[in-house]
Amino acid sequence: MKIILIGFMGSGKTTVANVLAKKLNLEVIEMDELILKSSGRESISDIFSLDGEEHFRDLETKIAKKISTMDNVAISTGGGVVMKGRNKNLLKTGNIIFLKTSFKTLENRLIGDSSRPLFKDREKAKKLFNLRQNIYEEWADKVIITDKKSADQVVSNLIKYL
Ligand code: S3P
């Protein structure tokens, strides 16, 4: 079994991946963590500021290639993985779940979070959010709305679908 969680920053991909993995006895894979390890940098923000976003996206695709061969995993992707069409078939090797969260909820969760370079500017983040919604929907095999739901509730919805 291979579950791939997609969705905007703050939609709960990492938390849900961990709860799901425990229930189904899967290994958790955090794409951002693997990207960071492969980069030689100390933080995601450093990759963006020192190497630029395109370099980050190249590393992200390399990791997407790696995960395309994995099995028995719950994968938490970075919110921007859908920005490159080349990643689609790599993710389609698993069951893609879109954790859909309203911008208002995301904003409340991410206020004051300095680890997300693309959420520093609210207006820019809102534009990215609007731009990506259709792509998340299009890539997903299943959409789960997460507003006002706990991670446990999201995972029960997900398991029912599986
Ligand atoms: C990004 C989301 C981040 C991380 C990077 C870029 C994006 O992951 O990959 O900061 O473009 O939305 P999370 O969705 O885990 O925050």
Tab-separated table of N, CA and C and ligand atoms in Angstrom:
chain	number	residue	atom	x	y	z
A	1	MET	N	0.834	-1.201	0.000
A	1	MET	CA	0.000	0.000	0.000
A	1	MET	C	0.871	1.255	0.000
A	2	LYS	N	0.397	2.225	-0.756
A	2	LYS	CA	1.181	3.452	-0.867
A	2	LYS	C	0.233	4.650	-0.898
A	3	ILE	N	0.264	5.435	0.176
A	3	ILE	CA	-0.624	6.590	0.294
A	3	ILE	C	0.205	7.859	0.157
A	4	ILE	N	-0.235	8.742	-0.720
A	4	ILE	CA	0.502	9.980	-0.953
A	4	ILE	C	-0.389	11.171	-0.627
A	5	LEU	N	0.032	11.946	0.376
A	5	LEU	CA	-0.788	13.075	0.814
A	5	LEU	C	-0.312	14.343	0.131
A	6	ILE	N	-1.252	15.020	-0.534
A	6	ILE	CA	-0.922	16.307	-1.143
A	6	ILE	C	-1.834	17.379	-0.553
A	7	GLY	N	-1.430	18.633	-0.711
A	7	GLY	CA	-2.245	19.742	-0.194
A	7	GLY	C	-1.339	20.888	0.183
A	8	PHE	N	-1.962	22.023	0.469
A	8	PHE	CA	-1.192	23.237	0.724
A	8	PHE	C	-0.435	23.132	2.050
A	9	MET	N	0.554	24.043	2.213
A	9	MET	CA	1.292	24.127	3.483
A	9	MET	C	0.287	24.273	4.634
A	10	GLY	N	0.480	23.495	5.671
A	10	GLY	CA	-0.381	23.632	6.851
A	10	GLY	C	-1.651	22.802	6.792
A	11	SER	N	-1.810	21.986	5.730
A	11	SER	CA	-3.057	21.214	5.617
A	11	SER	C	-3.028	19.941	6.472
A	12	GLY	N	-1.888	19.663	7.101
A	12	GLY	CA	-1.832	18.538	8.038
A	12	GLY	C	-1.251	17.257	7.456
A	13	LYS	N	-0.544	17.372	6.327
A	13	LYS	CA	-0.028	16.164	5.654
A	13	LYS	C	0.876	15.336	6.570
A	14	THR	N	1.779	16.017	7.276
A	14	THR	CA	2.726	15.284	8.119
A	14	THR	C	2.017	14.604	9.291
A	15	THR	N	1.140	15.339	9.947
A	15	THR	CA	0.412	14.774	11.093
A	15	THR	C	-0.430	13.586	10.647
A	16	VAL	N	-1.155	13.762	9.543
A	16	VAL	CA	-2.027	12.687	9.055
A	16	VAL	C	-1.191	11.476	8.625
A	17	ALA	N	-0.053	11.724	7.976
A	17	ALA	CA	0.811	10.611	7.546
A	17	ALA	C	1.242	9.790	8.764
A	18	ASN	N	1.567	10.466	9.850
A	18	ASN	CA	2.020	9.754	11.050
A	18	ASN	C	0.913	8.922	11.687
A	19	VAL	N	-0.290	9.499	11.798
A	19	VAL	CA	-1.414	8.762	12.407
A	19	VAL	C	-1.783	7.562	11.519
A	20	LEU	N	-1.839	7.817	10.230
A	20	LEU	CA	-2.206	6.766	9.271
A	20	LEU	C	-1.193	5.625	9.288
A	21	ALA	N	0.081	6.001	9.319
A	21	ALA	CA	1.145	4.996	9.269
A	21	ALA	C	1.071	4.071	10.475
A	22	LYS	N	0.762	4.661	11.635
A	22	LYS	CA	0.651	3.850	12.847
A	22	LYS	C	-0.486	2.853	12.720
A	23	LYS	N	-1.636	3.344	12.211
A	23	LYS	CA	-2.819	2.479	12.095
A	23	LYS	C	-2.606	1.357	11.086
A	24	LEU	N	-1.934	1.666	9.987
A	24	LEU	CA	-1.828	0.681	8.903
A	24	LEU	C	-0.458	0.019	8.831
A	25	ASN	N	0.382	0.362	9.812
A	25	ASN	CA	1.706	-0.233	9.850
A	25	ASN	C	2.528	0.072	8.588
A	26	LEU	N	2.575	1.353	8.270
A	26	LEU	CA	3.344	1.799	7.101
A	26	LEU	C	4.527	2.630	7.586
A	27	GLU	N	5.482	2.809	6.704
A	27	GLU	CA	6.605	3.691	7.048
A	27	GLU	C	6.237	5.120	6.618
A	28	VAL	N	6.592	6.101	7.447
A	28	VAL	CA	6.321	7.494	7.085
A	28	VAL	C	7.487	8.055	6.284
A	29	ILE	N	7.164	8.659	5.153
A	29	ILE	CA	8.198	9.326	4.361
A	29	ILE	C	7.828	10.803	4.255
A	30	GLU	N	8.769	11.634	4.680
A	30	GLU	CA	8.563	13.080	4.657
A	30	GLU	C	9.422	13.625	3.521
A	31	MET	N	8.800	14.024	2.423
A	31	MET	CA	9.603	14.451	1.262
A	31	MET	C	10.529	15.620	1.584
A	32	ASP	N	10.006	16.605	2.335
A	32	ASP	CA	10.845	17.772	2.664
A	32	ASP	C	12.111	17.367	3.414
A	33	GLU	N	11.967	16.374	4.271
A	33	GLU	CA	13.135	15.898	5.046
A	33	GLU	C	14.195	15.309	4.108
A	34	LEU	N	13.739	14.499	3.150
A	34	LEU	CA	14.679	13.874	2.202
A	34	LEU	C	15.314	14.922	1.290
A	35	ILE	N	14.514	15.928	0.921
A	35	ILE	CA	15.048	17.016	0.087
A	35	ILE	C	16.153	17.737	0.861
A	36	LEU	N	15.849	18.047	2.117
A	36	LEU	CA	16.822	18.763	2.947
A	36	LEU	C	18.109	17.954	3.085
A	37	LYS	N	17.966	16.666	3.362
A	37	LYS	CA	19.153	15.803	3.504
A	37	LYS	C	19.990	15.818	2.238
A	38	SER	N	19.325	15.774	1.086
A	38	SER	CA	20.057	15.697	-0.180
A	38	SER	C	20.688	17.038	-0.555
A	39	SER	N	20.288	18.118	0.112
A	39	SER	CA	20.709	19.465	-0.316
A	39	SER	C	22.034	19.917	0.280
A	40	GLY	N	22.399	19.345	1.431
A	40	GLY	CA	23.586	19.822	2.122
A	40	GLY	C	23.345	21.142	2.855
A	41	ARG	N	22.115	21.646	2.852
A	41	ARG	CA	21.780	22.888	3.565
A	41	ARG	C	21.196	22.577	4.940
A	42	GLU	N	21.024	23.652	5.727
A	42	GLU	CA	20.538	23.421	7.090
A	42	GLU	C	19.034	23.550	7.237
A	43	SER	N	18.405	24.216	6.290
A	43	SER	CA	16.952	24.362	6.368
A	43	SER	C	16.371	24.551	4.970
A	44	ILE	N	15.068	24.336	4.869
A	44	ILE	CA	14.375	24.551	3.592
A	44	ILE	C	14.500	26.025	3.211
A	45	SER	N	14.379	26.904	4.204
A	45	SER	CA	14.502	28.348	3.918
A	45	SER	C	15.859	28.662	3.316
A	46	ASP	N	16.914	28.002	3.812
A	46	ASP	CA	18.256	28.216	3.251
A	46	ASP	C	18.328	27.765	1.790
A	47	ILE	N	17.700	26.648	1.484
A	47	ILE	CA	17.737	26.193	0.077
A	47	ILE	C	17.099	27.278	-0.803
A	48	PHE	N	15.945	27.781	-0.367
A	48	PHE	CA	15.266	28.807	-1.161
A	48	PHE	C	16.118	30.064	-1.295
A	49	SER	N	16.694	30.530	-0.167
A	49	SER	CA	17.388	31.825	-0.241
A	49	SER	C	18.783	31.703	-0.857
A	50	LEU	N	19.466	30.562	-0.662
A	50	LEU	CA	20.836	30.449	-1.171
A	50	LEU	C	20.906	29.830	-2.572
A	51	ASP	N	20.016	28.887	-2.851
A	51	ASP	CA	20.091	28.183	-4.146
A	51	ASP	C	18.938	28.553	-5.083
A	52	GLY	N	17.861	29.075	-4.540
A	52	GLY	CA	16.712	29.462	-5.354
A	52	GLY	C	15.649	28.370	-5.430
A	53	GLU	N	14.424	28.795	-5.763
A	53	GLU	CA	13.309	27.841	-5.785
A	53	GLU	C	13.475	26.762	-6.859
A	54	GLU	N	14.030	27.142	-8.024
A	54	GLU	CA	14.162	26.137	-9.097
A	54	GLU	C	15.042	24.964	-8.658
A	55	HIS	N	16.111	25.303	-7.923
A	55	HIS	CA	16.990	24.244	-7.419
A	55	HIS	C	16.221	23.348	-6.447
A	56	PHE	N	15.428	23.990	-5.587
A	56	PHE	CA	14.596	23.218	-4.657
A	56	PHE	C	13.684	22.271	-5.443
A	57	ARG	N	13.056	22.799	-6.510
A	57	ARG	CA	12.131	21.972	-7.310
A	57	ARG	C	12.860	20.808	-8.004
A	58	ASP	N	14.120	21.036	-8.390
A	58	ASP	CA	14.891	19.947	-9.006
A	58	ASP	C	15.166	18.838	-7.990
A	59	LEU	N	15.553	19.264	-6.776
A	59	LEU	CA	15.794	18.274	-5.721
A	59	LEU	C	14.494	17.527	-5.406
A	60	GLU	N	13.393	18.263	-5.417
A	60	GLU	CA	12.085	17.669	-5.113
A	60	GLU	C	11.730	16.578	-6.130
A	61	THR	N	12.027	16.834	-7.403
A	61	THR	CA	11.732	15.830	-8.427
A	61	THR	C	12.629	14.597	-8.257
A	62	LYS	N	13.888	14.829	-7.857
A	62	LYS	CA	14.776	13.678	-7.613
A	62	LYS	C	14.193	12.796	-6.513
A	63	ILE	N	13.683	13.432	-5.459
A	63	ILE	CA	13.100	12.659	-4.357
A	63	ILE	C	11.785	12.001	-4.808
A	64	ALA	N	11.032	12.696	-5.646
A	64	ALA	CA	9.784	12.107	-6.164
A	64	ALA	C	10.101	10.835	-6.958
A	65	LYS	N	11.225	10.847	-7.671
A	65	LYS	CA	11.647	9.643	-8.418
A	65	LYS	C	11.931	8.502	-7.444
A	66	LYS	N	12.611	8.865	-6.347
A	66	LYS	CA	12.943	7.844	-5.340
A	66	LYS	C	11.675	7.231	-4.766
A	67	ILE	N	10.713	8.090	-4.399
A	67	ILE	CA	9.518	7.553	-3.753
A	67	ILE	C	8.639	6.778	-4.745
A	68	SER	N	8.851	7.022	-6.043
A	68	SER	CA	8.006	6.325	-7.016
A	68	SER	C	8.251	4.812	-6.985
A	69	THR	N	9.386	4.393	-6.427
A	69	THR	CA	9.674	2.955	-6.383
A	69	THR	C	9.370	2.342	-5.011
A	70	MET	N	8.877	3.157	-4.075
A	70	MET	CA	8.665	2.642	-2.704
A	70	MET	C	7.294	1.994	-2.536
A	71	ASP	N	7.189	1.144	-1.500
A	71	ASP	CA	5.895	0.527	-1.174
A	71	ASP	C	5.748	0.431	0.351
A	72	ASN	N	4.517	0.228	0.814
A	72	ASN	CA	4.211	0.186	2.255
A	72	ASN	C	4.607	1.483	2.958
A	73	VAL	N	4.209	2.585	2.354
A	73	VAL	CA	4.603	3.898	2.872
A	73	VAL	C	3.419	4.869	2.890
A	74	ALA	N	3.490	5.805	3.859
A	74	ALA	CA	2.582	6.956	3.884
A	74	ALA	C	3.480	8.162	3.633
A	75	ILE	N	3.257	8.833	2.511
A	75	ILE	CA	4.175	9.890	2.095
A	75	ILE	C	3.556	11.269	2.260
A	76	SER	N	4.280	12.126	2.969
A	76	SER	CA	3.867	13.514	3.087
A	76	SER	C	4.684	14.331	2.091
A	77	THR	N	4.006	14.938	1.126
A	77	THR	CA	4.712	15.712	0.095
A	77	THR	C	4.836	17.164	0.551
A	78	GLY	N	5.667	17.947	-0.159
A	78	GLY	CA	5.688	19.386	0.058
A	78	GLY	C	4.537	19.988	-0.753
A	79	GLY	N	3.974	21.080	-0.259
A	79	GLY	CA	2.780	21.657	-0.886
A	79	GLY	C	2.957	22.064	-2.343
A	80	GLY	N	4.225	22.248	-2.769
A	80	GLY	CA	4.447	22.733	-4.119
A	80	GLY	C	4.804	21.648	-5.121
A	81	VAL	N	4.691	20.391	-4.705
A	81	VAL	CA	5.100	19.286	-5.595
A	81	VAL	C	4.266	19.286	-6.884
A	82	VAL	N	3.058	19.852	-6.811
A	82	VAL	CA	2.182	19.870	-7.994
A	82	VAL	C	2.530	20.996	-8.971
A	83	MET	N	3.512	21.826	-8.610
A	83	MET	CA	3.885	22.936	-9.496
A	83	MET	C	4.660	22.458	-10.725
A	84	LYS	N	5.150	21.241	-10.673
A	84	LYS	CA	5.876	20.683	-11.821
A	84	LYS	C	5.122	19.465	-12.342
A	85	GLY	N	4.609	19.590	-13.567
A	85	GLY	CA	3.829	18.512	-14.170
A	85	GLY	C	4.594	17.204	-14.243
A	86	ARG	N	5.930	17.319	-14.314
A	86	ARG	CA	6.775	16.114	-14.425
A	86	ARG	C	6.647	15.207	-13.196
A	87	ASN	N	6.146	15.778	-12.066
A	87	ASN	CA	6.032	14.962	-10.843
A	87	ASN	C	4.768	14.092	-10.828
A	88	LYS	N	3.833	14.396	-11.733
A	88	LYS	CA	2.520	13.743	-11.649
A	88	LYS	C	2.597	12.217	-11.749
A	89	ASN	N	3.263	11.726	-12.799
A	89	ASN	CA	3.321	10.268	-12.968
A	89	ASN	C	4.115	9.587	-11.872
A	90	LEU	N	5.066	10.334	-11.297
A	90	LEU	CA	5.870	9.774	-10.203
A	90	LEU	C	4.984	9.573	-8.973
A	91	LEU	N	4.077	10.522	-8.724
A	91	LEU	CA	3.165	10.388	-7.575
A	91	LEU	C	2.027	9.420	-7.870
A	92	LYS	N	1.668	9.314	-9.140
A	92	LYS	CA	0.550	8.422	-9.510
A	92	LYS	C	0.873	6.943	-9.277
A	93	THR	N	2.074	6.661	-8.801
A	93	THR	CA	2.413	5.287	-8.437
A	93	THR	C	1.738	4.903	-7.123
A	94	GLY	N	1.071	5.885	-6.479
A	94	GLY	CA	0.374	5.603	-5.215
A	94	GLY	C	-1.045	6.136	-5.254
A	95	ASN	N	-1.729	6.005	-4.122
A	95	ASN	CA	-3.088	6.491	-3.978
A	95	ASN	C	-2.993	7.940	-3.482
A	96	ILE	N	-3.342	8.890	-4.331
A	96	ILE	CA	-3.127	10.299	-3.979
A	96	ILE	C	-4.344	10.878	-3.258
A	97	ILE	N	-4.091	11.396	-2.061
A	97	ILE	CA	-5.166	11.972	-1.250
A	97	ILE	C	-4.910	13.467	-1.077
A	98	PHE	N	-5.870	14.278	-1.472
A	98	PHE	CA	-5.751	15.741	-1.312
A	98	PHE	C	-6.409	16.153	0.008
A	99	LEU	N	-5.600	16.672	0.918
A	99	LEU	CA	-6.145	17.213	2.161
A	99	LEU	C	-6.531	18.659	1.891
A	100	LYS	N	-7.829	18.875	1.766
A	100	LYS	CA	-8.332	20.188	1.343
A	100	LYS	C	-8.717	21.032	2.555
A	101	THR	N	-8.060	22.171	2.671
A	101	THR	CA	-8.242	23.034	3.842
A	101	THR	C	-8.464	24.456	3.352
A	102	SER	N	-9.374	25.193	3.984
A	102	SER	CA	-9.638	26.568	3.539
A	102	SER	C	-8.454	27.461	3.867
A	103	PHE	N	-8.329	28.555	3.104
A	103	PHE	CA	-7.193	29.443	3.328
A	103	PHE	C	-7.234	30.038	4.726
A	104	LYS	N	-8.429	30.310	5.204
A	104	LYS	CA	-8.576	30.906	6.539
A	104	LYS	C	-7.978	29.995	7.626
A	105	THR	N	-8.293	28.712	7.541
A	105	THR	CA	-7.745	27.754	8.514
A	105	THR	C	-6.220	27.688	8.407
A	106	LEU	N	-5.709	27.635	7.176
A	106	LEU	CA	-4.254	27.528	6.968
A	106	LEU	C	-3.544	28.741	7.551
A	107	GLU	N	-4.146	29.894	7.278
A	107	GLU	CA	-3.568	31.150	7.731
A	107	GLU	C	-3.463	31.153	9.259
A	108	ASN	N	-4.519	30.747	9.910
A	108	ASN	CA	-4.501	30.708	11.378
A	108	ASN	C	-3.443	29.753	11.901
A	109	ARG	N	-3.272	28.620	11.201
A	109	ARG	CA	-2.275	27.640	11.653
A	109	ARG	C	-0.845	28.124	11.444
A	110	LEU	N	-0.639	28.867	10.351
A	110	LEU	CA	0.742	29.176	9.967
A	110	LEU	C	1.223	30.566	10.382
A	111	ILE	N	0.365	31.297	11.052
A	111	ILE	CA	0.767	32.640	11.496
A	111	ILE	C	2.033	32.545	12.356
A	112	GLY	N	3.033	33.337	12.003
A	112	GLY	CA	4.271	33.362	12.792
A	112	GLY	C	5.221	32.201	12.529
A	113	ASP	N	4.903	31.352	11.523
A	113	ASP	CA	5.774	30.219	11.205
A	113	ASP	C	6.841	30.689	10.212
A	114	SER	N	8.096	30.643	10.623
A	114	SER	CA	9.141	31.205	9.750
A	114	SER	C	9.776	30.131	8.873
A	115	SER	N	9.340	28.865	9.029
A	115	SER	CA	10.012	27.784	8.304
A	115	SER	C	9.490	27.621	6.882
A	116	ARG	N	8.431	28.388	6.525
A	116	ARG	CA	7.866	28.238	5.180
A	116	ARG	C	8.081	29.494	4.346
A	117	PRO	N	9.138	29.479	3.523
A	117	PRO	CA	9.488	30.690	2.763
A	117	PRO	C	8.340	31.214	1.909
A	118	LEU	N	7.478	30.304	1.429
A	118	LEU	CA	6.422	30.762	0.521
A	118	LEU	C	5.159	31.199	1.261
A	119	PHE	N	5.216	31.205	2.598
A	119	PHE	CA	4.040	31.694	3.333
A	119	PHE	C	4.363	32.980	4.087
A	120	LYS	N	5.497	33.575	3.751
A	120	LYS	CA	5.893	34.803	4.462
A	120	LYS	C	4.971	35.958	4.130
A	121	ASP	N	4.584	36.010	2.849
A	121	ASP	CA	3.748	37.106	2.390
A	121	ASP	C	2.333	36.559	2.162
A	122	ARG	N	1.370	37.058	2.955
A	122	ARG	CA	0.011	36.513	2.930
A	122	ARG	C	-0.633	36.597	1.541
A	123	GLU	N	-0.473	37.741	0.875
A	123	GLU	CA	-1.136	37.931	-0.424
A	123	GLU	C	-0.556	36.988	-1.474
A	124	LYS	N	0.777	36.830	-1.431
A	124	LYS	CA	1.418	35.902	-2.382
A	124	LYS	C	0.973	34.468	-2.100
A	125	ALA	N	0.893	34.140	-0.819
A	125	ALA	CA	0.474	32.789	-0.427
A	125	ALA	C	-0.957	32.526	-0.905
A	126	LYS	N	-1.804	33.549	-0.785
A	126	LYS	CA	-3.212	33.407	-1.210
A	126	LYS	C	-3.281	33.124	-2.716
A	127	LYS	N	-2.436	33.840	-3.475
A	127	LYS	CA	-2.420	33.640	-4.938
A	127	LYS	C	-1.983	32.225	-5.290
A	128	LEU	N	-0.915	31.758	-4.596
A	128	LEU	CA	-0.423	30.392	-4.834
A	128	LEU	C	-1.508	29.383	-4.499
A	129	PHE	N	-2.190	29.644	-3.383
A	129	PHE	CA	-3.266	28.767	-2.922
A	129	PHE	C	-4.330	28.639	-4.021
A	130	ASN	N	-4.770	29.786	-4.545
A	130	ASN	CA	-5.813	29.772	-5.586
A	130	ASN	C	-5.343	29.050	-6.840
A	131	LEU	N	-4.095	29.290	-7.188
A	131	LEU	CA	-3.529	28.685	-8.386
A	131	LEU	C	-3.469	27.158	-8.281
A	132	ARG	N	-3.183	26.677	-7.074
A	132	ARG	CA	-2.932	25.234	-6.919
A	132	ARG	C	-4.179	24.377	-6.699
A	133	GLN	N	-5.278	24.999	-6.234
A	133	GLN	CA	-6.435	24.181	-5.848
A	133	GLN	C	-6.871	23.199	-6.942
A	134	ASN	N	-6.963	23.727	-8.194
A	134	ASN	CA	-7.411	22.860	-9.291
A	134	ASN	C	-6.443	21.725	-9.556
A	135	ILE	N	-5.148	22.033	-9.389
A	135	ILE	CA	-4.148	20.996	-9.684
A	135	ILE	C	-4.224	19.892	-8.631
A	136	TYR	N	-4.360	20.284	-7.369
A	136	TYR	CA	-4.502	19.258	-6.318
A	136	TYR	C	-5.707	18.365	-6.635
A	137	GLU	N	-6.829	19.014	-6.996
A	137	GLU	CA	-8.065	18.248	-7.272
A	137	GLU	C	-7.848	17.295	-8.445
A	138	GLU	N	-7.146	17.812	-9.455
A	138	GLU	CA	-6.958	17.022	-10.661
A	138	GLU	C	-6.055	15.810	-10.413
A	139	TRP	N	-5.038	15.977	-9.593
A	139	TRP	CA	-4.095	14.871	-9.350
A	139	TRP	C	-4.653	13.839	-8.355
A	140	ALA	N	-5.622	14.277	-7.549
A	140	ALA	CA	-6.042	13.428	-6.427
A	140	ALA	C	-6.975	12.303	-6.847
A	141	ASP	N	-6.828	11.143	-6.184
A	141	ASP	CA	-7.794	10.066	-6.337
A	141	ASP	C	-8.947	10.292	-5.368
A	142	LYS	N	-8.662	11.021	-4.286
A	142	LYS	CA	-9.694	11.259	-3.270
A	142	LYS	C	-9.411	12.603	-2.585
A	143	VAL	N	-10.485	13.383	-2.368
A	143	VAL	CA	-10.343	14.675	-1.687
A	143	VAL	C	-10.970	14.552	-0.299
A	144	ILE	N	-10.227	14.970	0.716
A	144	ILE	CA	-10.798	14.962	2.075
A	144	ILE	C	-10.728	16.379	2.640
A	145	ILE	N	-11.888	16.910	3.017
A	145	ILE	CA	-11.914	18.255	3.602
A	145	ILE	C	-11.506	18.145	5.069
A	146	THR	N	-10.549	18.965	5.459
A	146	THR	CA	-9.976	18.789	6.805
A	146	THR	C	-10.409	19.879	7.794
A	147	ASP	N	-11.075	20.922	7.311
A	147	ASP	CA	-11.463	22.004	8.221
A	147	ASP	C	-12.303	21.447	9.369
A	148	LYS	N	-11.973	21.876	10.559
A	148	LYS	CA	-12.704	21.488	11.776
A	148	LYS	C	-12.632	19.984	12.063
A	149	LYS	N	-11.691	19.284	11.432
A	149	LYS	CA	-11.537	17.848	11.735
A	149	LYS	C	-10.201	17.616	12.417
A	150	SER	N	-10.166	16.669	13.351
A	150	SER	CA	-8.890	16.290	13.964
A	150	SER	C	-8.169	15.349	12.999
A	151	ALA	N	-6.881	15.134	13.252
A	151	ALA	CA	-6.129	14.211	12.406
A	151	ALA	C	-6.770	12.819	12.456
A	152	ASP	N	-7.256	12.411	13.637
A	152	ASP	CA	-7.900	11.097	13.766
A	152	ASP	C	-9.140	10.996	12.869
A	153	GLN	N	-9.911	12.087	12.842
A	153	GLN	CA	-11.124	12.080	12.004
A	153	GLN	C	-10.765	12.009	10.517
A	154	VAL	N	-9.728	12.743	10.143
A	154	VAL	CA	-9.297	12.719	8.739
A	154	VAL	C	-8.858	11.298	8.372
A	155	VAL	N	-8.112	10.681	9.280
A	155	VAL	CA	-7.611	9.323	9.007
A	155	VAL	C	-8.762	8.317	8.936
A	156	SER	N	-9.774	8.458	9.789
A	156	SER	CA	-10.914	7.508	9.670
A	156	SER	C	-11.615	7.686	8.322
A	157	ASN	N	-11.785	8.932	7.889
A	157	ASN	CA	-12.388	9.148	6.552
A	157	ASN	C	-11.551	8.467	5.479
A	158	LEU	N	-10.258	8.628	5.618
A	158	LEU	CA	-9.343	8.090	4.609
A	158	LEU	C	-9.416	6.558	4.560
A	159	ILE	N	-9.424	5.965	5.746
A	159	ILE	CA	-9.430	4.494	5.810
A	159	ILE	C	-10.738	3.937	5.251
A	160	LYS	N	-11.849	4.653	5.505
A	160	LYS	CA	-13.134	4.221	4.929
A	160	LYS	C	-13.051	4.180	3.403
A	161	TYR	N	-12.388	5.175	2.867
A	161	TYR	CA	-12.261	5.254	1.399
A	161	TYR	C	-11.401	4.108	0.861
A	162	LEU	N	-10.357	3.765	1.628
A	162	LEU	CA	-9.445	2.722	1.160
A	162	LEU	C	-10.146	1.377	1.159
B	1	S3P	C1	6.308	24.433	-0.258
B	1	S3P	C2	5.838	23.699	0.811
B	1	S3P	C3	6.719	23.200	1.878
B	1	S3P	C4	8.141	23.007	1.358
B	1	S3P	C5	8.630	24.264	0.717
B	1	S3P	C6	7.747	24.690	-0.470
B	1	S3P	C7	5.341	24.950	-1.253
B	1	S3P	O1	6.213	21.954	2.378
B	1	S3P	O2	8.215	21.944	0.454
B	1	S3P	O3	8.654	25.277	1.692
B	1	S3P	O4	5.744	25.338	-2.359
B	1	S3P	O5	4.121	24.953	-0.934
B	1	S3P	P1	4.911	21.851	3.342
B	1	S3P	O6	3.711	21.774	2.459
B	1	S3P	O7	5.154	20.587	4.083
B	1	S3P	O8	4.902	23.051	4.223
